[in-house]
PDB file of C-alpha atoms in Angstrom:
ATOM      1  CA  UNK A   1       0.000   0.000   0.000  1.00  0.00           C
ATOM      2  CA  UNK A   2       2.959   2.250  -0.444  1.00  0.00           C
ATOM      3  CA  UNK A   3       1.470   3.782  -3.606  1.00  0.00           C
ATOM      4  CA  UNK A   4      -2.247   3.558  -3.013  1.00  0.00           C
ATOM      5  CA  UNK A   5      -4.051   5.311  -5.852  1.00  0.00           C
ATOM      6  CA  UNK A   6      -6.914   7.611  -4.953  1.00  0.00           C
ATOM      7  CA  UNK A   7     -10.109   6.593  -6.659  1.00  0.00           C
ATOM      8  CA  UNK A   8     -11.515   9.157  -9.035  1.00  0.00           C
ATOM      9  CA  UNK A   9     -15.038   8.657 -10.416  1.00  0.00           C
ATOM     10  CA  UNK A  10     -13.974  10.102 -13.760  1.00  0.00           C
ATOM     11  CA  UNK A  11     -11.747   7.086 -14.264  1.00  0.00           C
ATOM     12  CA  UNK A  12     -13.604   4.234 -12.543  1.00  0.00           C
ATOM     13  CA  UNK A  13     -17.048   4.848 -14.066  1.00  0.00           C
ATOM     14  CA  UNK A  14     -18.470   1.873 -15.906  1.00  0.00           C
ATOM     15  CA  UNK A  15     -20.281   4.211 -18.278  1.00  0.00           C
ATOM     16  CA  UNK A  16     -17.724   6.927 -19.022  1.00  0.00           C
ATOM     17  CA  UNK A  17     -19.309   7.861 -22.384  1.00  0.00           C
ATOM     18  CA  UNK A  18     -22.883   8.495 -21.316  1.00  0.00           C
ATOM     19  CA  UNK A  19     -23.275  12.195 -22.234  1.00  0.00           C
ATOM     20  CA  UNK A  20     -21.753  13.947 -25.251  1.00  0.00           C
ATOM     21  CA  UNK A  21     -21.480  17.745 -25.354  1.00  0.00           C
ATOM     22  CA  UNK A  22     -20.232  19.643 -28.389  1.00  0.00           C
ATOM     23  CA  UNK A  23     -18.976  23.154 -27.633  1.00  0.00           C
ATOM     24  CA  UNK A  24     -18.742  25.772 -30.391  1.00  0.00           C
ATOM     25  CA  UNK A  25     -17.533  29.273 -29.595  1.00  0.00           C
ATOM     26  CA  UNK A  26     -16.391  32.566 -31.109  1.00  0.00           C
ATOM     27  CA  UNK A  27     -18.446  32.150 -34.251  1.00  0.00           C
ATOM     28  CA  UNK A  28     -18.879  35.922 -34.573  1.00  0.00           C
ATOM     29  CA  UNK A  29     -21.838  35.845 -36.946  1.00  0.00           C
ATOM     30  CA  UNK A  30     -22.002  37.033 -39.691  1.00  0.00           C
ATOM     31  CA  UNK A  31     -18.209  36.600 -40.034  1.00  0.00           C
ATOM     32  CA  UNK A  32     -18.207  32.816 -40.000  1.00  0.00           C
ATOM     33  CA  UNK A  33     -17.922  30.125 -42.678  1.00  0.00           C
ATOM     34  CA  UNK A  34     -21.233  28.398 -42.028  1.00  0.00           C
ATOM     35  CA  UNK A  35     -20.223  25.395 -44.152  1.00  0.00           C
ATOM     36  CA  UNK A  36     -17.530  24.633 -41.584  1.00  0.00           C
ATOM     37  CA  UNK A  37     -20.094  24.496 -38.779  1.00  0.00           C
ATOM     38  CA  UNK A  38     -22.365  22.273 -40.861  1.00  0.00           C
ATOM     39  CA  UNK A  39     -19.435  19.908 -41.448  1.00  0.00           C
ATOM     40  CA  UNK A  40     -18.633  19.836 -37.718  1.00  0.00           C
ATOM     41  CA  UNK A  41     -22.199  18.866 -36.862  1.00  0.00           C
ATOM     42  CA  UNK A  42     -22.243  16.166 -39.512  1.00  0.00           C
ATOM     43  CA  UNK A  43     -18.879  14.790 -38.377  1.00  0.00           C
ATOM     44  CA  UNK A  44     -20.248  14.249 -34.848  1.00  0.00           C
ATOM     45  CA  UNK A  45     -23.620  12.823 -35.868  1.00  0.00           C
ATOM     46  CA  UNK A  46     -22.491   9.355 -34.764  1.00  0.00           C
ATOM     47  CA  UNK A  47     -21.452  10.690 -31.332  1.00  0.00           C
ATOM     48  CA  UNK A  48     -24.833  12.365 -30.845  1.00  0.00           C
ATOM     49  CA  UNK A  49     -26.559   9.074 -31.630  1.00  0.00           C
ATOM     50  CA  UNK A  50     -24.195   6.909 -29.569  1.00  0.00           C
ATOM     51  CA  UNK A  51     -24.623   9.005 -26.429  1.00  0.00           C
ATOM     52  CA  UNK A  52     -27.562   8.400 -24.144  1.00  0.00           C
ATOM     53  CA  UNK A  53     -27.743  12.175 -23.734  1.00  0.00           C
ATOM     54  CA  UNK A  54     -26.308  14.923 -25.941  1.00  0.00           C
ATOM     55  CA  UNK A  55     -26.247  18.708 -26.163  1.00  0.00           C
ATOM     56  CA  UNK A  56     -24.580  21.570 -27.998  1.00  0.00           C
ATOM     57  CA  UNK A  57     -23.135  24.541 -26.122  1.00  0.00           C
ATOM     58  CA  UNK A  58     -22.731  27.800 -28.031  1.00  0.00           C
ATOM     59  CA  UNK A  59     -20.007  29.087 -25.760  1.00  0.00           C
ATOM     60  CA  UNK A  60     -20.075  32.847 -26.269  1.00  0.00           C
ATOM     61  CA  UNK A  61     -19.489  35.344 -29.088  1.00  0.00           C
ATOM     62  CA  UNK A  62     -22.118  33.629 -31.185  1.00  0.00           C
ATOM     63  CA  UNK A  63     -22.783  37.034 -32.744  1.00  0.00           C
ATOM     64  CA  UNK A  64     -20.185  39.724 -33.332  1.00  0.00           C
ATOM     65  CA  UNK A  65     -22.432  42.720 -32.525  1.00  0.00           C
ATOM     66  CA  UNK A  66     -20.344  44.600 -35.084  1.00  0.00           C
ATOM     67  CA  UNK A  67     -22.597  47.665 -35.145  1.00  0.00           C
ATOM     68  CA  UNK A  68     -22.250  48.063 -31.371  1.00  0.00           C
ATOM     69  CA  UNK A  69     -18.442  47.862 -31.447  1.00  0.00           C
ATOM     70  CA  UNK A  70     -16.128  50.752 -30.614  1.00  0.00           C
ATOM     71  CA  UNK A  71     -13.691  49.558 -33.283  1.00  0.00           C
ATOM     72  CA  UNK A  72     -13.461  51.491 -36.556  1.00  0.00           C
ATOM     73  CA  UNK A  73     -15.963  49.947 -38.967  1.00  0.00           C
ATOM     74  CA  UNK A  74     -15.286  49.152 -42.613  1.00  0.00           C
ATOM     75  CA  UNK A  75     -18.880  48.232 -43.459  1.00  0.00           C
ATOM     76  CA  UNK A  76     -22.452  48.407 -42.195  1.00  0.00           C
ATOM     77  CA  UNK A  77     -23.793  45.251 -40.569  1.00  0.00           C
ATOM     78  CA  UNK A  78     -27.206  45.498 -38.920  1.00  0.00           C
ATOM     79  CA  UNK A  79     -27.589  43.743 -35.570  1.00  0.00           C
ATOM     80  CA  UNK A  80     -30.831  42.196 -36.805  1.00  0.00           C
ATOM     81  CA  UNK A  81     -28.916  40.455 -39.622  1.00  0.00           C
ATOM     82  CA  UNK A  82     -26.574  38.818 -37.110  1.00  0.00           C
ATOM     83  CA  UNK A  83     -29.522  37.807 -34.953  1.00  0.00           C
ATOM     84  CA  UNK A  84     -31.418  36.235 -37.855  1.00  0.00           C
ATOM     85  CA  UNK A  85     -28.367  34.130 -38.676  1.00  0.00           C
ATOM     86  CA  UNK A  86     -28.091  33.088 -35.023  1.00  0.00           C
ATOM     87  CA  UNK A  87     -31.710  31.880 -35.067  1.00  0.00           C
ATOM     88  CA  UNK A  88     -30.954  29.712 -38.086  1.00  0.00           C
ATOM     89  CA  UNK A  89     -27.799  28.357 -36.432  1.00  0.00           C
ATOM     90  CA  UNK A  90     -29.656  27.324 -33.280  1.00  0.00           C
ATOM     91  CA  UNK A  91     -32.413  25.804 -35.398  1.00  0.00           C
ATOM     92  CA  UNK A  92     -29.777  23.759 -37.250  1.00  0.00           C
ATOM     93  CA  UNK A  93     -28.231  22.560 -33.984  1.00  0.00           C
ATOM     94  CA  UNK A  94     -31.637  21.381 -32.774  1.00  0.00           C
ATOM     95  CA  UNK A  95     -31.731  18.987 -35.740  1.00  0.00           C
ATOM     96  CA  UNK A  96     -28.893  17.072 -34.074  1.00  0.00           C
ATOM     97  CA  UNK A  97     -29.540  17.304 -30.316  1.00  0.00           C
ATOM     98  CA  UNK A  98     -32.405  17.796 -27.900  1.00  0.00           C
ATOM     99  CA  UNK A  99     -30.843  20.738 -26.059  1.00  0.00           C
ATOM    100  CA  UNK A 100     -28.844  23.813 -27.023  1.00  0.00           C
ATOM    101  CA  UNK A 101     -27.270  25.910 -24.265  1.00  0.00           C
ATOM    102  CA  UNK A 102     -26.256  29.544 -24.731  1.00  0.00           C
ATOM    103  CA  UNK A 103     -23.381  31.326 -22.981  1.00  0.00           C
ATOM    104  CA  UNK A 104     -22.956  35.091 -23.245  1.00  0.00           C
ATOM    105  CA  UNK A 105     -19.634  36.298 -24.626  1.00  0.00           C
ATOM    106  CA  UNK A 106     -18.026  39.697 -24.427  1.00  0.00           C
ATOM    107  CA  UNK A 107     -19.374  40.519 -27.903  1.00  0.00           C
ATOM    108  CA  UNK A 108     -22.998  39.880 -26.879  1.00  0.00           C
ATOM    109  CA  UNK A 109     -22.403  42.308 -24.004  1.00  0.00           C
ATOM    110  CA  UNK A 110     -21.754  45.087 -26.507  1.00  0.00           C
ATOM    111  CA  UNK A 111     -25.437  45.681 -27.204  1.00  0.00           C
ATOM    112  CA  UNK A 112     -26.421  45.866 -23.529  1.00  0.00           C
ATOM    113  CA  UNK A 113     -23.517  48.208 -22.815  1.00  0.00           C
ATOM    114  CA  UNK A 114     -24.384  50.505 -25.714  1.00  0.00           C
ATOM    115  CA  UNK A 115     -28.061  50.650 -24.721  1.00  0.00           C
ATOM    116  CA  UNK A 116     -27.233  51.521 -21.118  1.00  0.00           C
ATOM    117  CA  UNK A 117     -24.682  54.129 -22.130  1.00  0.00           C
ATOM    118  CA  UNK A 118     -26.944  55.730 -24.740  1.00  0.00           C
ATOM    119  CA  UNK A 119     -30.166  55.861 -22.749  1.00  0.00           C
ATOM    120  CA  UNK A 120     -31.006  56.882 -19.219  1.00  0.00           C
ATOM    121  CA  UNK A 121     -31.705  53.811 -17.057  1.00  0.00           C
ATOM    122  CA  UNK A 122     -35.437  54.598 -16.601  1.00  0.00           C
ATOM    123  CA  UNK A 123     -35.745  54.516 -20.402  1.00  0.00           C
ATOM    124  CA  UNK A 124     -33.342  51.638 -21.119  1.00  0.00           C
ATOM    125  CA  UNK A 125     -35.359  49.151 -19.063  1.00  0.00           C
ATOM    126  CA  UNK A 126     -38.130  49.080 -21.688  1.00  0.00           C
ATOM    127  CA  UNK A 127     -35.669  47.652 -24.236  1.00  0.00           C
ATOM    128  CA  UNK A 128     -34.654  44.023 -23.921  1.00  0.00           C
ATOM    129  CA  UNK A 129     -31.018  44.384 -24.943  1.00  0.00           C
ATOM    130  CA  UNK A 130     -30.080  40.903 -23.693  1.00  0.00           C
ATOM    131  CA  UNK A 131     -30.059  39.502 -27.204  1.00  0.00           C
ATOM    132  CA  UNK A 132     -29.464  35.913 -26.059  1.00  0.00           C
ATOM    133  CA  UNK A 133     -32.590  35.974 -23.911  1.00  0.00           C
ATOM    134  CA  UNK A 134     -34.568  36.732 -27.055  1.00  0.00           C
ATOM    135  CA  UNK A 135     -32.730  34.008 -28.948  1.00  0.00           C
ATOM    136  CA  UNK A 136     -33.459  31.405 -26.261  1.00  0.00           C
ATOM    137  CA  UNK A 137     -37.071  32.525 -26.349  1.00  0.00           C
ATOM    138  CA  UNK A 138     -37.248  31.579 -30.020  1.00  0.00           C
ATOM    139  CA  UNK A 139     -38.120  35.084 -31.166  1.00  0.00           C
ATOM    140  CA  UNK A 140     -37.952  35.849 -34.858  1.00  0.00           C
ATOM    141  CA  UNK A 141     -37.198  39.535 -35.322  1.00  0.00           C
ATOM    142  CA  UNK A 142     -38.155  41.557 -38.384  1.00  0.00           C
ATOM    143  CA  UNK A 143     -36.200  44.414 -39.948  1.00  0.00           C
ATOM    144  CA  UNK A 144     -37.916  46.883 -37.634  1.00  0.00           C
ATOM    145  CA  UNK A 145     -36.648  45.050 -34.560  1.00  0.00           C
ATOM    146  CA  UNK A 146     -40.064  43.769 -33.520  1.00  0.00           C
ATOM    147  CA  UNK A 147     -40.805  40.119 -32.785  1.00  0.00           C
ATOM    148  CA  UNK A 148     -42.782  38.647 -35.671  1.00  0.00           C
ATOM    149  CA  UNK A 149     -43.298  35.153 -34.230  1.00  0.00           C
ATOM    150  CA  UNK A 150     -41.820  32.496 -31.979  1.00  0.00           C
ATOM    151  CA  UNK A 151     -40.223  29.249 -33.153  1.00  0.00           C
ATOM    152  CA  UNK A 152     -42.029  26.426 -31.398  1.00  0.00           C
ATOM    153  CA  UNK A 153     -38.986  24.218 -31.995  1.00  0.00           C
ATOM    154  CA  UNK A 154     -37.014  26.269 -29.434  1.00  0.00           C
ATOM    155  CA  UNK A 155     -39.481  25.918 -26.554  1.00  0.00           C
ATOM    156  CA  UNK A 156     -37.999  23.957 -23.644  1.00  0.00           C
ATOM    157  CA  UNK A 157     -34.938  23.038 -25.708  1.00  0.00           C
ATOM    158  CA  UNK A 158     -32.857  26.234 -25.855  1.00  0.00           C
ATOM    159  CA  UNK A 159     -31.502  27.252 -22.463  1.00  0.00           C
ATOM    160  CA  UNK A 160     -29.969  30.488 -21.192  1.00  0.00           C
ATOM    161  CA  UNK A 161     -29.287  31.680 -17.649  1.00  0.00           C
ATOM    162  CA  UNK A 162     -29.555  35.464 -17.365  1.00  0.00           C
ATOM    163  CA  UNK A 163     -27.870  35.498 -13.970  1.00  0.00           C
ATOM    164  CA  UNK A 164     -24.101  35.402 -14.548  1.00  0.00           C
ATOM    165  CA  UNK A 165     -24.663  34.390 -18.172  1.00  0.00           C
ATOM    166  CA  UNK A 166     -20.917  34.117 -18.902  1.00  0.00           C
ATOM    167  CA  UNK A 167     -20.805  30.490 -17.763  1.00  0.00           C
ATOM    168  CA  UNK A 168     -22.976  27.412 -17.337  1.00  0.00           C
ATOM    169  CA  UNK A 169     -22.584  24.086 -15.554  1.00  0.00           C
ATOM    170  CA  UNK A 170     -23.423  20.872 -17.389  1.00  0.00           C
ATOM    171  CA  UNK A 171     -22.818  17.936 -15.090  1.00  0.00           C
ATOM    172  CA  UNK A 172     -19.390  18.665 -13.618  1.00  0.00           C
ATOM    173  CA  UNK A 173     -18.110  20.523 -16.673  1.00  0.00           C
ATOM    174  CA  UNK A 174     -18.226  24.323 -16.687  1.00  0.00           C
ATOM    175  CA  UNK A 175     -18.437  26.060 -20.072  1.00  0.00           C
ATOM    176  CA  UNK A 176     -17.340  29.683 -19.781  1.00  0.00           C
ATOM    177  CA  UNK A 177     -16.628  32.838 -21.729  1.00  0.00           C
ATOM    178  CA  UNK A 178     -15.178  35.354 -19.288  1.00  0.00           C
ATOM    179  CA  UNK A 179     -14.098  38.764 -20.560  1.00  0.00           C
ATOM    180  CA  UNK A 180     -10.810  38.388 -18.704  1.00  0.00           C
ATOM    181  CA  UNK A 181      -7.773  37.618 -20.845  1.00  0.00           C
ATOM    182  CA  UNK A 182      -4.401  36.359 -19.665  1.00  0.00           C
ATOM    183  CA  UNK A 183      -1.470  35.950 -22.008  1.00  0.00           C
ATOM    184  CA  UNK A 184       0.066  32.522 -22.492  1.00  0.00           C
ATOM    185  CA  UNK A 185      -1.060  28.960 -23.233  1.00  0.00           C
ATOM    186  CA  UNK A 186      -3.903  28.033 -20.902  1.00  0.00           C
ATOM    187  CA  UNK A 187      -3.430  31.157 -18.789  1.00  0.00           C
ATOM    188  CA  UNK A 188      -6.989  32.431 -19.234  1.00  0.00           C
ATOM    189  CA  UNK A 189      -8.781  29.164 -18.476  1.00  0.00           C
ATOM    190  CA  UNK A 190      -6.460  28.591 -15.495  1.00  0.00           C
ATOM    191  CA  UNK A 191      -7.360  32.041 -14.177  1.00  0.00           C
ATOM    192  CA  UNK A 192     -11.085  31.309 -14.563  1.00  0.00           C
ATOM    193  CA  UNK A 193     -10.747  27.889 -12.895  1.00  0.00           C
ATOM    194  CA  UNK A 194      -8.985  29.475  -9.940  1.00  0.00           C
ATOM    195  CA  UNK A 195     -11.831  31.972  -9.569  1.00  0.00           C
ATOM    196  CA  UNK A 196     -14.464  29.224  -9.747  1.00  0.00           C
ATOM    197  CA  UNK A 197     -12.492  27.131  -7.279  1.00  0.00           C
ATOM    198  CA  UNK A 198     -13.430  29.668  -4.636  1.00  0.00           C
ATOM    199  CA  UNK A 199     -17.118  28.998  -5.240  1.00  0.00           C
ATOM    200  CA  UNK A 200     -17.392  25.302  -6.077  1.00  0.00           C
ATOM    201  CA  UNK A 201     -15.853  22.159  -4.639  1.00  0.00           C
ATOM    202  CA  UNK A 202     -14.039  19.382  -6.492  1.00  0.00           C
ATOM    203  CA  UNK A 203     -17.254  17.349  -6.323  1.00  0.00           C
ATOM    204  CA  UNK A 204     -19.152  20.168  -8.050  1.00  0.00           C
ATOM    205  CA  UNK A 205     -16.890  20.755 -11.050  1.00  0.00           C
ATOM    206  CA  UNK A 206     -13.956  18.880 -12.495  1.00  0.00           C
ATOM    207  CA  UNK A 207     -13.423  20.646 -15.841  1.00  0.00           C
ATOM    208  CA  UNK A 208     -13.582  24.076 -17.502  1.00  0.00           C
ATOM    209  CA  UNK A 209     -13.984  24.617 -21.245  1.00  0.00           C
ATOM    210  CA  UNK A 210     -13.327  28.251 -22.156  1.00  0.00           C
ATOM    211  CA  UNK A 211     -13.878  30.361 -25.260  1.00  0.00           C
ATOM    212  CA  UNK A 212     -12.783  33.959 -25.917  1.00  0.00           C
ATOM    213  CA  UNK A 213      -9.026  33.492 -26.405  1.00  0.00           C
ATOM    214  CA  UNK A 214      -9.158  32.142 -29.990  1.00  0.00           C
ATOM    215  CA  UNK A 215      -6.433  29.747 -28.827  1.00  0.00           C
ATOM    216  CA  UNK A 216      -6.292  26.003 -28.243  1.00  0.00           C
ATOM    217  CA  UNK A 217      -5.085  24.380 -25.035  1.00  0.00           C
ATOM    218  CA  UNK A 218      -5.640  21.236 -23.012  1.00  0.00           C
ATOM    219  CA  UNK A 219      -4.130  20.458 -19.649  1.00  0.00           C
ATOM    220  CA  UNK A 220      -4.822  19.048 -16.208  1.00  0.00           C
ATOM    221  CA  UNK A 221      -4.231  21.495 -13.366  1.00  0.00           C
ATOM    222  CA  UNK A 222      -5.017  20.637  -9.748  1.00  0.00           C
ATOM    223  CA  UNK A 223      -6.815  17.491 -10.955  1.00  0.00           C
ATOM    224  CA  UNK A 224      -9.148  19.490 -13.188  1.00  0.00           C
ATOM    225  CA  UNK A 225      -9.328  19.291 -16.960  1.00  0.00           C
ATOM    226  CA  UNK A 226      -8.870  22.722 -18.531  1.00  0.00           C
ATOM    227  CA  UNK A 227      -9.414  23.527 -22.198  1.00  0.00           C
ATOM    228  CA  UNK A 228      -9.414  26.614 -24.404  1.00  0.00           C
ATOM    229  CA  UNK A 229     -11.390  25.788 -27.498  1.00  0.00           C
ATOM    230  CA  UNK A 230     -10.276  28.112 -30.274  1.00  0.00           C
ATOM    231  CA  UNK A 231     -12.614  30.007 -32.617  1.00  0.00           C
ATOM    232  CA  UNK A 232     -14.888  29.341 -35.576  1.00  0.00           C
ATOM    233  CA  UNK A 233     -14.935  32.786 -37.176  1.00  0.00           C
ATOM    234  CA  UNK A 234     -13.096  34.207 -40.142  1.00  0.00           C
ATOM    235  CA  UNK A 235     -10.296  36.761 -39.944  1.00  0.00           C
ATOM    236  CA  UNK A 236     -11.291  39.730 -37.810  1.00  0.00           C
ATOM    237  CA  UNK A 237     -10.148  43.088 -39.175  1.00  0.00           C
ATOM    238  CA  UNK A 238      -8.589  44.217 -35.894  1.00  0.00           C
ATOM    239  CA  UNK A 239      -6.523  41.058 -35.373  1.00  0.00           C
ATOM    240  CA  UNK A 240      -3.665  42.012 -37.672  1.00  0.00           C
ATOM    241  CA  UNK A 241      -3.412  45.768 -37.362  1.00  0.00           C
ATOM    242  CA  UNK A 242      -0.166  47.561 -36.521  1.00  0.00           C
ATOM    243  CA  UNK A 243      -0.902  47.623 -32.795  1.00  0.00           C
ATOM    244  CA  UNK A 244       0.215  43.980 -32.747  1.00  0.00           C
ATOM    245  CA  UNK A 245      -2.198  43.302 -29.907  1.00  0.00           C
ATOM    246  CA  UNK A 246      -3.584  40.064 -31.314  1.00  0.00           C
ATOM    247  CA  UNK A 247      -1.935  36.928 -32.582  1.00  0.00           C
ATOM    248  CA  UNK A 248      -3.278  34.643 -35.277  1.00  0.00           C
ATOM    249  CA  UNK A 249      -6.589  33.029 -34.466  1.00  0.00           C
ATOM    250  CA  UNK A 250      -6.479  29.265 -33.926  1.00  0.00           C
ATOM    251  CA  UNK A 251      -9.592  27.710 -35.379  1.00  0.00           C
ATOM    252  CA  UNK A 252     -11.209  24.868 -33.516  1.00  0.00           C
ATOM    253  CA  UNK A 253     -13.846  23.628 -31.107  1.00  0.00           C
ATOM    254  CA  UNK A 254     -14.173  21.265 -28.163  1.00  0.00           C
ATOM    255  CA  UNK A 255     -16.200  18.246 -27.153  1.00  0.00           C
ATOM    256  CA  UNK A 256     -16.756  16.601 -23.791  1.00  0.00           C
ATOM    257  CA  UNK A 257     -17.777  13.117 -22.754  1.00  0.00           C
ATOM    258  CA  UNK A 258     -19.251  12.546 -19.297  1.00  0.00           C
ATOM    259  CA  UNK A 259     -20.358   9.476 -17.372  1.00  0.00           C
ATOM    260  CA  UNK A 260     -23.905   9.045 -16.089  1.00  0.00           C
ATOM    261  CA  UNK A 261     -23.074  11.019 -12.929  1.00  0.00           C
ATOM    262  CA  UNK A 262     -21.758  14.009 -14.868  1.00  0.00           C
ATOM    263  CA  UNK A 263     -18.058  13.312 -14.231  1.00  0.00           C
ATOM    264  CA  UNK A 264     -15.897  14.548 -17.090  1.00  0.00           C
ATOM    265  CA  UNK A 265     -14.008  11.889 -19.006  1.00  0.00           C
ATOM    266  CA  UNK A 266     -10.564  13.512 -19.241  1.00  0.00           C
ATOM    267  CA  UNK A 267      -9.153  11.114 -21.805  1.00  0.00           C
ATOM    268  CA  UNK A 268     -12.008  11.164 -24.300  1.00  0.00           C
ATOM    269  CA  UNK A 269     -12.707  14.914 -24.082  1.00  0.00           C
ATOM    270  CA  UNK A 270     -10.611  17.080 -26.377  1.00  0.00           C
ATOM    271  CA  UNK A 271     -10.364  19.976 -28.799  1.00  0.00           C
ATOM    272  CA  UNK A 272     -10.207  19.730 -32.584  1.00  0.00           C
ATOM    273  CA  UNK A 273      -7.686  21.930 -34.386  1.00  0.00           C
ATOM    274  CA  UNK A 274      -8.877  23.325 -37.724  1.00  0.00           C
ATOM    275  CA  UNK A 275      -5.855  25.439 -38.625  1.00  0.00           C
ATOM    276  CA  UNK A 276      -4.827  29.049 -38.073  1.00  0.00           C
ATOM    277  CA  UNK A 277      -6.575  31.992 -39.658  1.00  0.00           C
ATOM    278  CA  UNK A 278      -4.123  34.478 -41.097  1.00  0.00           C
ATOM    279  CA  UNK A 279      -4.524  37.085 -43.862  1.00  0.00           C
ATOM    280  CA  UNK A 280      -2.749  36.325 -47.149  1.00  0.00           C
ATOM    281  CA  UNK A 281       0.953  37.159 -47.337  1.00  0.00           C
ATOM    282  CA  UNK A 282       1.906  40.351 -49.106  1.00  0.00           C
ATOM    283  CA  UNK A 283       3.690  40.182 -52.431  1.00  0.00           C
ATOM    284  CA  UNK A 284       7.267  41.400 -52.623  1.00  0.00           C
ATOM    285  CA  UNK A 285       7.310  44.940 -53.982  1.00  0.00           C
ATOM    286  CA  UNK A 286      10.249  44.343 -56.364  1.00  0.00           C
TER     287      UNK A 286
END
C-alpha cells in the first residue's frame, strides 16, 4: 500500500461515455464560414446518436455585434442580420440534439452596454437588450426590430441563464466565456478555474472549457481538466493591425464526454484543431 491510488469517479465509471457535449464558440456571426459548422455537426452525428444524452453549447461570441463595437468599422452590418443568422444556427443545432445551451460572450455584451450608455436607465429598461434571452425565447425579429413570431422548436430546448450568463454548468463541466484575458497557453482558463475554485468544490466541477481566447489548449491542473477551445470565425479586421495586440486566431472547437453522474471523461474529451486563420501574405514589392 505504499502507492495507493486515490479513486476518481472520472476514471472508474463503468459508463464513461454516457453524455456527449459539443462546444462551439467565437463564431462571430455574420463573419463565420457556415459550411464549416455544418461539417462539424455532420462529423459528430455518430457521437450524438451513440450518447444516451447529448447537447450543444454555443459558448459565447455567437454574434459579433459589429454595429455596437467601438472599433473602426469598414462596413455596415445590422444587428438584426446577425440575430437572424443566429436563429438559423440554433435551429440547425436542434436537428442534431435535444438541447442547445447559450453562454454570453463579451461581444454579446456590446449591445447591452451601448443601450445603457446611450439611454437613461429609466428609459433603457423598456428595451430588452439581452439579445441571447430573445434568442433562447425563439423570437424571430423583423427588420424593424419587432418580434414577428416564436419558433415552437425552441421551446424547452434552448436554455440560457440570465444570472451570470458568462458560464454554465453541465454535469461537472463548466463552459465559460469570461471577458478576462491572460497571455500565455492556458493562462486564461487557469485564471477562470482558480476563480471558480473559490465557489465550487471538487465534487461540483472537475473541468472548464473556455472560449474567448481564440487559442487552443488542453491540460490538467489541480486534478481538473482545462481547455481553451479556439474560434470558428473568419479573420477579424482588428486582429492584424499595426498595434500587434492580437496573434493569429487558432480555429477549432471542443467536445466533452461525461459518465452518467456528470463526471468529465478527461481522456475522451478534447479539442479539434482546424488550422490558423491568417490574412494572405503580401507580395514582394520588387
